[in-house]
XYZ file of N, CA, C and O in Angstrom:
672
model
N 101.021 103.455 71.115
C 102.158 103.428 72.007
C 102.410 101.972 72.384
O 101.668 101.399 73.161
N 103.437 101.390 71.792
C 103.752 99.983 72.032
C 104.828 99.870 73.108
O 105.853 100.547 73.057
N 104.584 98.997 74.075
C 105.535 98.826 75.179
C 106.576 97.768 74.807
O 106.277 96.586 74.762
N 107.791 98.223 74.530
C 108.888 97.311 74.189
C 109.974 97.319 75.263
O 111.065 96.803 75.039
N 109.655 97.896 76.422
C 110.648 97.987 77.494
C 110.940 96.617 78.096
O 110.086 95.741 78.118
N 112.151 96.484 78.605
C 112.548 95.287 79.338
C 112.756 95.691 80.783
O 113.566 96.574 81.077
N 112.032 95.059 81.663
C 112.171 95.378 83.081
C 113.399 94.721 83.686
O 113.927 93.743 83.155
N 113.868 95.271 84.786
C 115.049 94.722 85.459
C 114.756 93.360 86.078
O 113.636 93.091 86.495
N 115.781 92.547 86.143
C 115.659 91.264 86.826
C 115.554 91.514 88.324
O 116.310 92.321 88.867
N 114.661 90.824 89.004
C 114.515 91.039 90.452
C 115.651 90.434 91.282
O 115.688 90.612 92.489
N 116.568 89.736 90.627
C 117.658 89.109 91.378
C 119.036 89.563 90.910
O 120.046 88.954 91.266
N 119.091 90.637 90.145
C 120.367 91.137 89.634
C 121.249 91.649 90.769
O 120.762 92.050 91.827
N 122.530 91.721 90.481
C 123.452 92.378 91.390
C 123.144 93.876 91.390
O 122.499 94.396 90.474
N 123.628 94.582 92.400
C 123.287 95.990 92.591
C 123.532 96.846 91.352
O 122.645 97.576 90.908
N 124.705 96.776 90.789
C 125.033 97.659 89.673
C 124.174 97.358 88.454
O 123.674 98.273 87.792
N 124.006 96.089 88.154
C 123.177 95.711 87.013
C 121.730 96.151 87.229
O 121.072 96.637 86.312
N 121.239 96.021 88.473
C 119.865 96.420 88.761
C 119.695 97.933 88.617
O 118.714 98.394 88.018
N 120.644 98.710 89.120
C 120.573 100.165 88.956
C 120.597 100.546 87.478
O 119.813 101.383 87.023
N 121.499 99.921 86.745
C 121.620 100.189 85.303
C 120.310 99.845 84.595
O 119.807 100.610 83.770
N 119.737 98.688 84.922
C 118.507 98.247 84.268
C 117.318 99.146 84.615
O 116.496 99.457 83.752
N 117.209 99.560 85.887
C 116.116 100.456 86.266
C 116.252 101.804 85.571
O 115.270 102.379 85.103
N 117.479 102.314 85.480
C 117.696 103.597 84.807
C 117.327 103.485 83.333
O 116.607 104.344 82.794
N 117.762 102.419 82.683
C 117.404 102.233 81.272
C 115.903 102.028 81.087
O 115.313 102.504 80.105
N 115.272 101.349 82.020
C 113.822 101.155 81.961
C 113.112 102.510 81.976
O 112.185 102.760 81.194
N 113.551 103.399 82.852
C 112.926 104.717 82.923
C 113.266 105.583 81.715
O 112.422 106.356 81.251
N 114.471 105.439 81.188
C 114.802 106.148 79.938
C 113.867 105.676 78.829
O 113.327 106.477 78.060
N 113.693 104.364 78.739
C 112.809 103.797 77.711
C 111.364 104.245 77.895
O 110.631 104.427 76.921
N 110.955 104.424 79.140
C 109.591 104.875 79.419
C 109.361 106.279 78.865
O 108.341 106.541 78.218
N 110.314 107.177 79.086
C 110.164 108.531 78.552
C 110.073 108.498 77.026
O 109.202 109.156 76.440
N 110.946 107.731 76.397
C 110.903 107.635 74.927
C 109.568 107.059 74.458
O 108.983 107.545 73.483
N 109.079 106.051 75.151
C 107.813 105.416 74.772
C 106.654 106.405 74.879
O 105.766 106.430 74.015
N 106.660 107.245 75.910
C 105.576 108.210 76.097
C 105.535 109.240 74.970
O 104.504 109.859 74.729
N 106.653 109.428 74.292
C 106.733 110.411 73.201
C 106.567 109.773 71.824
O 106.434 110.489 70.821
N 106.565 108.475 71.773
C 106.555 107.729 70.513
C 105.351 108.075 69.637
O 104.220 108.139 70.104
N 105.629 108.319 68.370
C 104.573 108.508 67.384
C 103.925 109.883 67.381
O 102.951 110.091 66.658
N 104.438 110.822 68.152
C 103.829 112.146 68.216
C 104.530 113.114 67.272
O 105.730 113.018 67.039
N 103.785 114.053 66.770
C 104.340 115.108 65.912
C 105.086 116.123 66.780
O 104.925 116.154 68.008
N 105.849 116.980 66.144
C 106.537 118.043 66.867
C 105.538 118.922 67.610
O 105.757 119.298 68.768
N 104.438 119.252 66.951
C 103.422 120.091 67.591
C 102.845 119.401 68.824
O 102.635 120.049 69.867
N 102.608 118.110 68.747
C 102.086 117.370 69.906
C 103.118 117.291 71.025
O 102.773 117.413 72.205
N 104.384 117.099 70.665
C 105.445 117.048 71.680
C 105.616 118.386 72.392
O 106.046 118.432 73.546
N 105.266 119.475 71.706
C 105.405 120.814 72.284
C 104.174 121.261 73.079
O 104.212 122.299 73.743
N 103.073 120.500 73.021
C 101.857 120.918 73.738
C 102.145 121.056 75.223
O 102.676 120.146 75.857
N 101.779 122.199 75.769
C 102.038 122.470 77.181
C 100.889 121.970 78.042
O 99.729 121.952 77.611
N 101.236 121.593 79.261
C 100.249 121.012 80.166
C 99.152 122.000 80.544
O 97.974 121.725 80.367
N 99.534 123.130 81.066
C 98.597 124.149 81.516
C 99.292 125.497 81.423
O 99.967 125.900 82.358
N 99.199 126.154 80.293
C 99.834 127.473 80.202
C 99.411 128.323 81.403
O 98.261 128.231 81.831
N 100.317 129.059 82.021
C 101.614 129.467 81.513
C 102.748 128.468 81.756
O 103.889 128.748 81.411
N 102.469 127.312 82.337
C 103.534 126.326 82.540
C 104.171 125.976 81.198
O 103.494 125.884 80.174
N 105.478 125.787 81.207
C 106.191 125.416 79.980
C 106.399 123.905 79.886
O 107.105 123.435 78.996
N 105.772 123.136 80.761
C 105.928 121.682 80.776
C 105.280 121.054 79.551
O 104.102 121.273 79.258
N 106.075 120.296 78.814
C 105.611 119.540 77.652
C 106.459 118.283 77.556
O 107.490 118.172 78.233
N 106.058 117.357 76.720
C 106.868 116.150 76.533
C 108.248 116.497 75.981
O 109.265 115.973 76.447
N 108.297 117.408 75.012
C 109.593 117.803 74.458
C 110.441 118.496 75.521
O 111.652 118.282 75.597
N 109.820 119.303 76.361
C 110.558 119.959 77.445
C 111.164 118.920 78.387
O 112.306 119.077 78.843
N 110.431 117.864 78.672
C 110.962 116.809 79.549
C 112.168 116.121 78.918
O 113.158 115.837 79.603
N 112.100 115.842 77.629
C 113.229 115.205 76.938
C 114.443 116.128 76.992
O 115.560 115.688 77.313
N 114.237 117.398 76.698
C 115.347 118.353 76.731
C 115.903 118.492 78.153
O 117.115 118.540 78.358
N 115.023 118.546 79.146
C 115.456 118.639 80.537
C 116.299 117.422 80.929
O 117.343 117.564 81.573
N 115.855 116.248 80.519
C 116.606 115.046 80.901
C 117.957 114.967 80.186
O 118.901 114.379 80.730
N 118.092 115.588 79.033
C 119.417 115.689 78.402
C 120.337 116.509 79.305
O 121.503 116.146 79.526
N 119.823 117.607 79.847
C 120.610 118.428 80.777
C 120.964 117.650 82.037
O 122.090 117.727 82.536
N 120.002 116.918 82.568
C 120.220 116.153 83.798
C 121.291 115.087 83.582
O 122.207 114.932 84.401
N 121.192 114.348 82.492
C 122.203 113.329 82.182
C 123.589 113.973 82.111
O 124.553 113.472 82.689
N 123.685 115.090 81.386
C 124.977 115.771 81.220
C 125.517 116.253 82.560
O 126.685 116.064 82.878
N 124.665 116.901 83.340
C 125.101 117.479 84.612
C 125.634 116.417 85.567
O 126.690 116.595 86.179
N 124.932 115.319 85.687
C 125.307 114.328 86.687
C 126.421 113.393 86.231
O 127.324 113.075 87.016
N 126.359 112.930 85.006
C 127.380 111.975 84.567
C 128.627 112.659 84.025
O 129.740 112.342 84.444
N 128.472 113.571 83.099
C 129.646 114.172 82.454
C 130.307 115.210 83.349
O 131.534 115.209 83.504
N 129.510 116.111 83.901
C 130.113 117.192 84.670
C 130.462 116.750 86.092
O 131.534 117.086 86.587
N 129.580 116.019 86.755
C 129.835 115.646 88.150
C 130.750 114.432 88.251
O 131.824 114.508 88.832
N 130.343 113.306 87.693
C 131.143 112.084 87.856
C 132.408 112.115 87.017
O 133.485 111.750 87.483
N 132.323 112.553 85.783
C 133.487 112.532 84.893
C 134.346 113.789 85.005
O 135.435 113.842 84.434
N 133.839 114.809 85.685
C 134.599 116.034 85.891
C 134.860 116.837 84.625
O 135.822 117.605 84.555
N 134.001 116.694 83.610
C 134.190 117.416 82.354
C 133.806 118.885 82.525
O 132.776 119.205 83.108
N 134.636 119.748 82.007
C 134.375 121.187 82.040
C 133.664 121.567 80.744
O 134.274 122.054 79.792
N 132.363 121.290 80.718
C 131.558 121.555 79.517
C 130.350 122.385 79.903
O 129.910 122.378 81.049
N 129.802 123.065 78.930
C 128.618 123.883 79.148
C 127.358 123.048 79.236
O 127.394 121.824 79.310
N 126.280 123.750 79.155
C 124.966 123.121 79.231
C 124.489 122.813 77.818
O 124.958 123.413 76.852
N 123.556 121.922 77.706
C 123.037 121.535 76.396
C 122.240 122.680 75.776
O 122.443 123.029 74.621
N 121.350 123.284 76.526
C 120.398 124.254 75.971
C 120.631 125.678 76.430
O 119.985 126.592 75.931
N 121.496 125.892 77.397
C 121.651 127.221 77.975
C 123.097 127.687 77.882
O 124.015 126.935 78.179
N 123.285 128.939 77.494
C 124.622 129.524 77.523
C 125.021 129.863 78.956
O 126.199 129.971 79.259
N 124.031 130.040 79.814
C 124.272 130.273 81.230
C 124.134 128.959 81.969
O 124.416 127.891 81.423
N 123.668 129.022 83.173
C 123.443 127.807 83.950
C 121.976 127.743 84.339
O 121.620 127.700 85.510
N 121.125 127.714 83.345
C 119.686 127.816 83.551
C 118.993 126.526 83.124
O 118.756 126.290 81.945
N 118.676 125.673 84.108
C 117.951 124.438 83.812
C 116.619 124.724 83.121
O 116.123 123.918 82.345
N 116.022 125.868 83.419
C 114.710 126.184 82.861
C 114.738 126.385 81.350
O 113.711 126.266 80.690
N 115.897 126.688 80.800
C 115.992 126.905 79.353
C 115.515 125.678 78.571
O 114.927 125.806 77.504
N 115.743 124.497 79.109
C 115.301 123.275 78.438
C 113.781 123.242 78.268
O 113.267 122.628 77.337
N 113.064 123.913 79.165
C 111.601 123.919 79.115
C 111.052 124.953 78.139
O 109.879 124.932 77.817
N 111.889 125.824 77.675
C 111.466 126.844 76.698
C 111.728 126.293 75.299
O 112.730 126.608 74.666
N 110.817 125.493 74.808
C 111.069 124.748 73.576
C 110.887 125.566 72.310
O 111.455 125.214 71.270
N 110.109 126.625 72.362
C 109.914 127.447 71.167
C 109.540 126.593 69.967
O 108.601 125.817 70.005
N 110.328 126.705 68.889
C 110.078 125.948 67.661
C 110.967 124.712 67.575
O 111.101 124.116 66.505
N 111.573 124.307 68.690
C 112.443 123.124 68.686
C 111.672 121.899 68.190
O 110.450 121.813 68.341
N 112.395 120.978 67.613
C 111.772 119.764 67.098
C 112.064 118.568 67.994
O 113.046 118.564 68.753
N 111.222 117.575 67.857
C 111.463 116.325 68.566
C 112.776 115.706 68.145
O 113.513 115.170 68.979
N 113.100 115.784 66.864
C 114.359 115.212 66.377
C 115.552 115.866 67.064
O 116.496 115.182 67.476
N 115.514 117.188 67.224
C 116.607 117.895 67.910
C 116.687 117.483 69.377
O 117.767 117.205 69.896
N 115.552 117.464 70.031
C 115.517 117.103 71.447
C 115.999 115.694 71.695
O 116.830 115.446 72.574
N 115.482 114.748 70.900
C 115.878 113.353 71.093
C 117.322 113.097 70.683
O 118.004 112.286 71.302
N 117.814 113.797 69.674
C 119.220 113.621 69.282
C 120.135 114.043 70.425
O 121.078 113.314 70.779
N 119.867 115.189 71.028
C 120.689 115.652 72.147
C 120.566 114.711 73.345
O 121.562 114.379 73.991
N 119.362 114.284 73.651
C 119.128 113.376 74.773
C 119.867 112.053 74.559
O 120.546 111.569 75.461
N 119.769 111.495 73.360
C 120.450 110.217 73.088
C 121.970 110.338 73.204
O 122.632 109.430 73.698
N 122.520 111.453 72.748
C 123.967 111.682 72.890
C 124.344 111.672 74.369
O 125.319 111.032 74.773
N 123.575 112.375 75.178
C 123.896 112.447 76.613
C 123.702 111.098 77.299
O 124.499 110.716 78.163
N 122.674 110.359 76.916
C 122.464 109.019 77.492
C 123.650 108.120 77.147
O 124.145 107.382 78.007
N 124.130 108.172 75.925
C 125.278 107.341 75.542
C 126.533 107.729 76.303
O 127.309 106.861 76.719
N 126.763 109.022 76.511
C 127.887 109.456 77.346
C 127.732 108.901 78.761
O 128.696 108.413 79.361
N 126.530 108.996 79.295
C 126.270 108.495 80.649
C 126.555 107.005 80.748
O 127.196 106.545 81.701
N 126.077 106.265 79.783
C 126.320 104.808 79.790
C 127.813 104.508 79.714
O 128.308 103.619 80.412
N 128.530 105.224 78.872
C 129.974 105.015 78.738
C 130.689 105.301 80.053
O 131.545 104.524 80.494
N 130.333 106.387 80.686
C 130.956 106.764 81.955
C 130.653 105.728 83.025
O 131.543 105.289 83.763
N 129.400 105.327 83.121
C 129.018 104.329 84.136
C 129.735 103.011 83.904
O 130.290 102.419 84.817
N 129.751 102.534 82.674
C 130.387 101.235 82.389
C 131.899 101.289 82.587
O 132.518 100.293 82.925
N 132.493 102.454 82.399
C 133.937 102.600 82.564
C 134.374 102.800 84.006
O 135.569 102.693 84.310
N 133.442 103.079 84.876
C 133.780 103.314 86.284
C 134.109 101.987 86.967
O 133.413 100.994 86.780
N 135.147 102.023 87.760
C 135.591 100.809 88.448
C 134.555 100.286 89.433
O 134.395 99.084 89.595
N 133.861 101.211 90.105
C 132.857 100.774 91.075
C 131.819 101.870 91.280
O 132.014 103.026 90.892
N 130.740 101.495 91.943
C 129.697 102.457 92.284
C 130.171 103.443 93.349
O 129.515 104.452 93.606
N 131.301 103.159 93.960
C 131.858 104.041 94.986
C 132.649 105.204 94.402
O 133.069 106.095 95.146
N 132.860 105.208 93.087
C 133.531 106.332 92.437
C 132.784 107.611 92.796
O 131.550 107.628 92.793
N 133.514 108.675 93.088
C 132.850 109.931 93.442
C 133.263 111.050 92.500
O 134.312 111.004 91.860
N 132.409 112.038 92.453
C 132.661 113.275 91.741
C 132.084 114.406 92.560
O 131.236 114.192 93.438
N 132.526 115.601 92.274
C 132.078 116.762 93.041
C 130.860 117.399 92.387
O 130.863 117.682 91.187
N 129.840 117.632 93.187
C 128.637 118.309 92.709
C 128.603 119.712 93.318
O 128.357 119.875 94.514
N 128.863 120.742 92.490
C 128.995 122.102 93.030
C 127.737 122.641 93.695
O 127.829 123.342 94.698
N 126.580 122.318 93.173
C 125.344 122.842 93.774
C 125.167 122.296 95.188
O 124.706 122.988 96.080
N 125.530 121.035 95.376
C 125.408 120.414 96.695
C 126.655 120.650 97.541
O 126.680 120.304 98.707
N 127.721 121.174 96.901
C 129.004 121.392 97.569
C 129.460 120.132 98.286
O 129.854 120.155 99.453
N 129.425 119.027 97.547
C 129.721 117.731 98.145
C 130.200 116.736 97.097
O 129.847 116.844 95.919
N 130.967 115.773 97.557
C 131.280 114.619 96.728
C 130.048 113.722 96.711
O 129.341 113.593 97.719
N 129.778 113.122 95.570
C 128.657 112.184 95.435
C 129.160 110.940 94.732
O 130.038 111.002 93.872
N 128.617 109.806 95.108
C 129.039 108.542 94.493
C 128.264 108.279 93.207
O 127.158 108.805 93.004
N 128.844 107.449 92.368
C 128.147 107.000 91.164
C 126.844 106.313 91.554
O 125.826 106.487 90.881
N 126.854 105.578 92.641
C 125.638 104.913 93.129
C 124.538 105.943 93.368
O 123.395 105.786 92.944
N 124.882 107.043 94.071
C 123.902 108.086 94.355
C 123.414 108.740 93.064
O 122.227 109.016 92.913
N 124.321 108.964 92.122
C 123.939 109.582 90.854
C 122.948 108.689 90.118
O 121.926 109.170 89.611
N 123.207 107.405 90.074
C 122.285 106.503 89.384
C 120.922 106.480 90.075
O 119.881 106.530 89.412
N 120.932 106.435 91.405
C 119.666 106.464 92.141
C 118.939 107.789 91.915
O 117.716 107.810 91.748
N 119.684 108.880 91.905
C 119.067 110.193 91.680
C 118.428 110.261 90.290
O 117.315 110.784 90.147
N 119.104 109.741 89.286
C 118.525 109.769 87.941
C 117.303 108.871 87.834
O 116.334 109.221 87.154
N 117.317 107.729 88.496
C 116.121 106.870 88.521
C 114.959 107.662 89.119
O 113.847 107.672 88.575
N 115.217 108.343 90.211
C 114.194 109.170 90.859
C 113.712 110.281 89.921
O 112.513 110.520 89.780
N 114.652 110.952 89.281
C 114.324 112.074 88.388
C 113.473 111.594 87.209
O 112.456 112.210 86.864
N 113.872 110.485 86.589
C 113.083 109.946 85.482
C 111.706 109.482 85.963
O 110.695 109.746 85.292
N 111.657 108.793 87.087
C 110.375 108.280 87.573
C 109.395 109.423 87.820
O 108.220 109.351 87.428
N 109.892 110.493 88.436
C 109.038 111.650 88.706
C 108.542 112.269 87.395
O 107.356 112.528 87.220
N 109.452 112.479 86.461
C 109.057 113.107 85.207
C 108.259 112.168 84.305
O 107.447 112.637 83.495
N 108.441 110.876 84.450
C 107.608 109.945 83.681
C 106.155 109.998 84.149
O 105.242 109.758 83.362
N 105.949 110.322 85.413
C 104.578 110.573 85.885
C 103.978 111.775 85.175
O 102.819 111.753 84.756
N 104.794 112.827 85.010
C 104.332 113.983 84.235
C 104.049 113.559 82.792
O 103.052 113.981 82.199
N 104.944 112.763 82.235
C 104.794 112.324 80.840
C 103.506 111.525 80.650
O 102.863 111.643 79.605
N 103.133 110.717 81.639
C 101.864 109.978 81.564
C 100.697 110.933 81.354
O 99.855 110.725 80.474
N 100.653 111.967 82.164
C 99.549 112.920 82.081
C 99.593 113.734 80.793
O 98.557 113.983 80.171
N 100.808 114.132 80.397
C 100.946 114.897 79.156
C 100.499 114.073 77.955
O 99.786 114.574 77.076
N 100.914 112.831 77.892
C 100.541 111.977 76.756
C 99.035 111.765 76.725
O 98.404 111.821 75.661
N 98.440 111.524 77.867
C 96.998 111.345 77.900
C 96.283 112.599 77.398
O 95.291 112.517 76.674
N 96.839 113.766 77.725
C 96.247 115.019 77.257
C 96.376 115.221 75.756
O 95.544 115.886 75.136
N 97.409 114.637 75.157
C 97.627 114.785 73.718
C 96.661 113.919 72.924
O 95.976 114.380 72.021
N 96.605 112.625 73.252
C 95.799 111.718 72.422
C 95.014 110.658 73.197
O 94.475 109.727 72.615
N 94.976 110.800 74.519
C 94.199 109.859 75.318
C 94.929 108.572 75.667
O 94.389 107.747 76.411
N 96.147 108.376 75.164
C 96.893 107.144 75.437
C 97.293 107.103 76.910
O 97.769 108.088 77.466
N 97.056 105.971 77.541
C 97.418 105.773 78.949
C 98.121 104.440 79.118
O 98.134 103.600 78.228
N 98.676 104.268 80.301
C 99.269 102.973 80.664
C 100.773 102.962 80.606
O 101.404 103.850 80.066
N 101.299 101.926 81.217
C 102.740 101.632 81.289
C 103.498 102.864 81.668
O 104.528 103.208 81.275
């Protein structure tokens, strides 16, 4: 597991710093999965839990889509992995492959980046139905940083369980 991430500048402007921290955490998740087979990516933490590295990648594809495309951009689109509105479906990996999971995740990350870069300011808002509230792009970026950071902690433990790799 080679660390090729670039950390954020400690003196960046707010938007650049948020963007850099979010990308840093995206890169961390990818790094934690690097070099693993599909079977290793599907290894569950503690059955009956469905938590696995592949499940985290699939979940974060849903999170990216929900917050950037559906909330901020107002797109009327379905979910990545569920015909209903079930976040848990992403964790049911079955025979899914890492290539499928990462392809979907990368598509959603690119949409998110496009939406963020196209927004006039961090004050842009979108409606989040679950919260029944308008939320700013700033809040969405902070929420995703939080979401990735939390799940990257899970990824640390999952990766160590697969092959003993630790760090970063």
